[in-house]
Amino acid sequence: MSEKLPYGTNLPEPGADAVPDAVPAETIAVITGGGRGIGRHLAEAFAKAGYHVVITATSASRAETSAADIIGATGGSVTGRGLVVDDAASVAEFKDAVLALETETSRRVQVLINNAGQIESTEGPLWEAEPESLSAVVSANVLGVALMVNSFAPVLMDNAEATGRSSRIIDLNSGSGAQGTPAYAVYSASKASLFRIADSVVHFGHDKGLRIFEMAPGVVETAMTKSMPVHDFRGEGDWTTPSQVSDLALALASGSLDAFTGRYVRAGADTEESLIAEVAAGLEKSTRRLVLG
């Protein structure tokens, strides 16, 4: 690339008249780590909405079992595939399988949800964490997302051109990425890095029909969050509900919130209606982004 590029990203001007254009019956939605936790809630919601959902797990058999369970619960179309998101060969093999599914189903991949991730095994100072745990967090949360975008962005852009409808990436970000959680320093850093990946996607992909959103799910009661001492104080009513997360994700996938491409939204605090009202009131360039200086 020969052009001299400036620092920073110039976001497109947000329009207040975004119209939902997604057609779930013609669309494949890929959800990494969709067999359990938040990913499972998302997979069920997207299957109920009519998408053909592809969920992944590091074990192919576990992914297939989870897919069968989701089909039983929703009556939707779900496929389970093995995937190691931070392994380039595994991601390439997975992409080939999804492209074959496009042919088989006559649907196109136009939604990618980067949900798979990890958190360090200990809570507290960085120097008390296990080095292997820190490496695993960066590999899953940063390299894994980068490899998925690297592999699927061309497919998503091609499908946007073919259908005339934007394709959308939803990263499962976190309040730890936006504001920081000192007790989980590397997890926080890994989620903050997703904002910079999103900047690049907006810069190079927006005019080609690609949108990307940084969505924090709030704090959903899962096996992972229940294992974190920082959440020990939470009782009934202190958690973000699965429906708050899935409703916001479906709205992002629909196209009604495309003004927030490259920006941060949070389930439990934001809704489709509140975000549309925010666009109508006017978004600044720095709104819901990580900007210093």
CSV table of C-alpha atoms in Angstrom, one decimal, residues 67-206:
chain,number,residue,atom,x,y,z
A,67,ALA,CA,-25.9,-27.4,17.9
A,68,ALA,CA,-28.2,-30.4,18.3
A,69,ASP,CA,-29.4,-29.1,21.7
A,70,ILE,CA,-30.1,-25.6,20.2
A,71,ILE,CA,-32.0,-27.1,17.3
A,72,GLY,CA,-34.1,-29.0,19.9
A,73,ALA,CA,-34.7,-25.8,21.9
A,74,THR,CA,-35.5,-23.5,19.0
A,75,GLY,CA,-36.4,-25.5,16.0
A,76,GLY,CA,-33.9,-23.4,14.1
A,77,SER,CA,-31.1,-24.2,11.7
A,78,VAL,CA,-27.8,-24.6,13.5
A,79,THR,CA,-24.5,-26.2,12.6
A,80,GLY,CA,-21.7,-27.0,15.0
A,81,ARG,CA,-18.0,-26.9,13.9
A,82,GLY,CA,-14.7,-27.3,15.6
A,83,LEU,CA,-12.5,-24.2,15.7
A,84,VAL,CA,-9.4,-23.0,17.5
A,85,VAL,CA,-9.7,-19.2,16.8
A,86,ASP,CA,-6.0,-18.4,17.5
A,87,ASP,CA,-4.7,-21.1,15.0
A,88,ALA,CA,-4.5,-19.8,11.5
A,89,ALA,CA,-4.8,-23.3,9.9
A,90,SER,CA,-7.9,-24.1,12.0
A,91,VAL,CA,-9.5,-20.8,11.0
A,92,ALA,CA,-8.8,-21.4,7.3
A,93,GLU,CA,-10.3,-24.9,7.5
A,94,PHE,CA,-13.3,-23.5,9.3
A,95,LYS,CA,-13.8,-20.8,6.6
A,96,ASP,CA,-13.8,-23.5,3.9
A,97,ALA,CA,-16.5,-25.4,5.8
A,98,VAL,CA,-18.6,-22.2,6.1
A,99,LEU,CA,-18.2,-21.5,2.4
A,100,ALA,CA,-19.4,-25.0,1.6
A,101,LEU,CA,-22.4,-24.4,3.9
A,102,GLU,CA,-23.2,-21.3,1.8
A,103,THR,CA,-23.5,-23.5,-1.3
A,104,GLU,CA,-25.5,-26.2,0.6
A,105,THR,CA,-28.0,-23.8,2.1
A,106,SER,CA,-28.1,-21.1,-0.6
A,107,ARG,CA,-27.5,-18.5,2.2
A,108,ARG,CA,-24.6,-16.1,2.6
A,109,VAL,CA,-22.5,-15.3,5.6
A,110,GLN,CA,-23.3,-11.7,6.6
A,111,VAL,CA,-22.9,-11.8,10.4
A,112,LEU,CA,-19.8,-12.7,12.4
A,113,ILE,CA,-20.0,-12.6,16.2
A,114,ASN,CA,-16.5,-12.8,17.8
A,115,ASN,CA,-17.7,-14.2,21.1
A,116,ALA,CA,-15.0,-16.8,22.0
A,117,GLY,CA,-12.6,-15.5,24.7
A,118,GLN,CA,-10.8,-16.1,27.9
A,119,ILE,CA,-10.0,-14.3,31.1
A,120,GLU,CA,-6.9,-14.8,33.3
A,121,SER,CA,-7.1,-17.5,35.9
A,122,THR,CA,-6.3,-15.2,38.9
A,123,GLU,CA,-7.7,-11.9,40.1
A,124,GLY,CA,-5.3,-9.3,41.3
A,125,PRO,CA,-1.9,-7.8,40.4
A,126,LEU,CA,-0.6,-8.8,37.0
A,127,TRP,CA,2.6,-10.3,38.6
A,128,GLU,CA,0.5,-12.8,40.5
A,129,ALA,CA,-1.1,-14.3,37.4
A,130,GLU,CA,0.1,-17.5,35.7
A,131,PRO,CA,2.1,-16.6,32.6
A,132,GLU,CA,0.4,-19.4,30.6
A,133,SER,CA,-3.0,-17.9,31.5
A,134,LEU,CA,-1.9,-14.4,30.3
A,135,SER,CA,-0.7,-15.8,27.0
A,136,ALA,CA,-4.0,-17.7,26.5
A,137,VAL,CA,-6.0,-14.5,27.1
A,138,VAL,CA,-4.1,-12.6,24.4
A,139,SER,CA,-4.2,-15.5,22.0
A,140,ALA,CA,-7.9,-16.0,22.3
A,141,ASN,CA,-9.1,-12.4,22.7
A,142,VAL,CA,-6.7,-10.6,20.3
A,143,LEU,CA,-5.1,-13.0,17.9
A,144,GLY,CA,-8.3,-15.0,17.6
A,145,VAL,CA,-10.4,-12.0,16.7
A,146,ALA,CA,-7.7,-10.7,14.3
A,147,LEU,CA,-7.5,-14.1,12.5
A,148,MET,CA,-11.3,-14.3,12.2
A,149,VAL,CA,-11.5,-10.8,10.7
A,150,ASN,CA,-8.6,-11.5,8.5
A,151,SER,CA,-10.2,-14.6,7.1
A,152,PHE,CA,-13.9,-13.6,7.0
A,153,ALA,CA,-13.8,-9.9,6.1
A,154,PRO,CA,-13.3,-10.5,2.4
A,155,VAL,CA,-16.2,-13.0,2.4
A,156,LEU,CA,-18.4,-10.5,4.3
A,157,MET,CA,-17.5,-7.7,1.9
A,158,ASP,CA,-18.1,-9.9,-1.2
A,159,ASN,CA,-21.5,-10.9,0.2
A,160,ALA,CA,-22.4,-7.3,0.9
A,161,GLU,CA,-21.7,-6.4,-2.7
A,162,ALA,CA,-23.7,-9.4,-4.0
A,163,THR,CA,-26.8,-8.8,-1.9
A,164,GLY,CA,-26.7,-5.0,-1.7
A,165,ARG,CA,-27.0,-5.3,2.1
A,166,SER,CA,-24.2,-4.5,4.6
A,167,SER,CA,-22.4,-7.3,6.4
A,168,ARG,CA,-21.8,-6.9,10.1
A,169,ILE,CA,-19.2,-8.0,12.7
A,170,ILE,CA,-20.1,-7.9,16.4
A,171,ASP,CA,-17.2,-8.1,18.8
A,172,LEU,CA,-18.0,-9.2,22.4
A,173,ASN,CA,-16.1,-6.4,24.1
A,174,SER,CA,-16.3,-5.4,27.8
A,175,GLY,CA,-16.6,-2.5,30.2
A,176,SER,CA,-13.1,-3.7,31.1
A,177,GLY,CA,-11.9,-2.7,27.6
A,178,ALA,CA,-13.7,0.7,27.7
A,179,GLN,CA,-12.8,1.7,31.3
A,180,GLY,CA,-10.4,-0.9,32.6
A,181,THR,CA,-10.6,-3.5,35.5
A,182,PRO,CA,-7.3,-3.4,37.4
A,183,ALA,CA,-7.8,-6.9,38.8
A,184,TYR,CA,-7.9,-8.3,35.2
A,185,ALA,CA,-5.2,-6.2,33.5
A,186,VAL,CA,-4.5,-8.4,30.5
A,187,TYR,CA,-8.2,-9.2,29.9
A,188,SER,CA,-8.8,-5.4,30.0
A,189,ALA,CA,-5.9,-4.8,27.6
A,190,SER,CA,-7.1,-7.5,25.2
A,191,LYS,CA,-10.6,-6.0,25.0
A,192,ALA,CA,-9.2,-2.4,24.5
A,193,SER,CA,-7.3,-3.8,21.6
A,194,LEU,CA,-10.5,-4.6,19.8
A,195,PHE,CA,-11.3,-0.9,19.5
A,196,ARG,CA,-8.2,-0.5,17.3
A,197,ILE,CA,-9.0,-3.5,15.2
A,198,ALA,CA,-12.5,-2.0,14.7
A,199,ASP,CA,-10.9,1.3,13.6
A,200,SER,CA,-9.1,-0.5,10.8
A,201,VAL,CA,-12.2,-2.4,9.7
A,202,VAL,CA,-14.1,0.9,9.5
A,203,HIS,CA,-11.2,2.6,7.7
A,204,PHE,CA,-10.8,0.0,5.0
A,205,GLY,CA,-14.2,-1.8,5.0
A,206,HIS,CA,-16.9,0.7,5.4
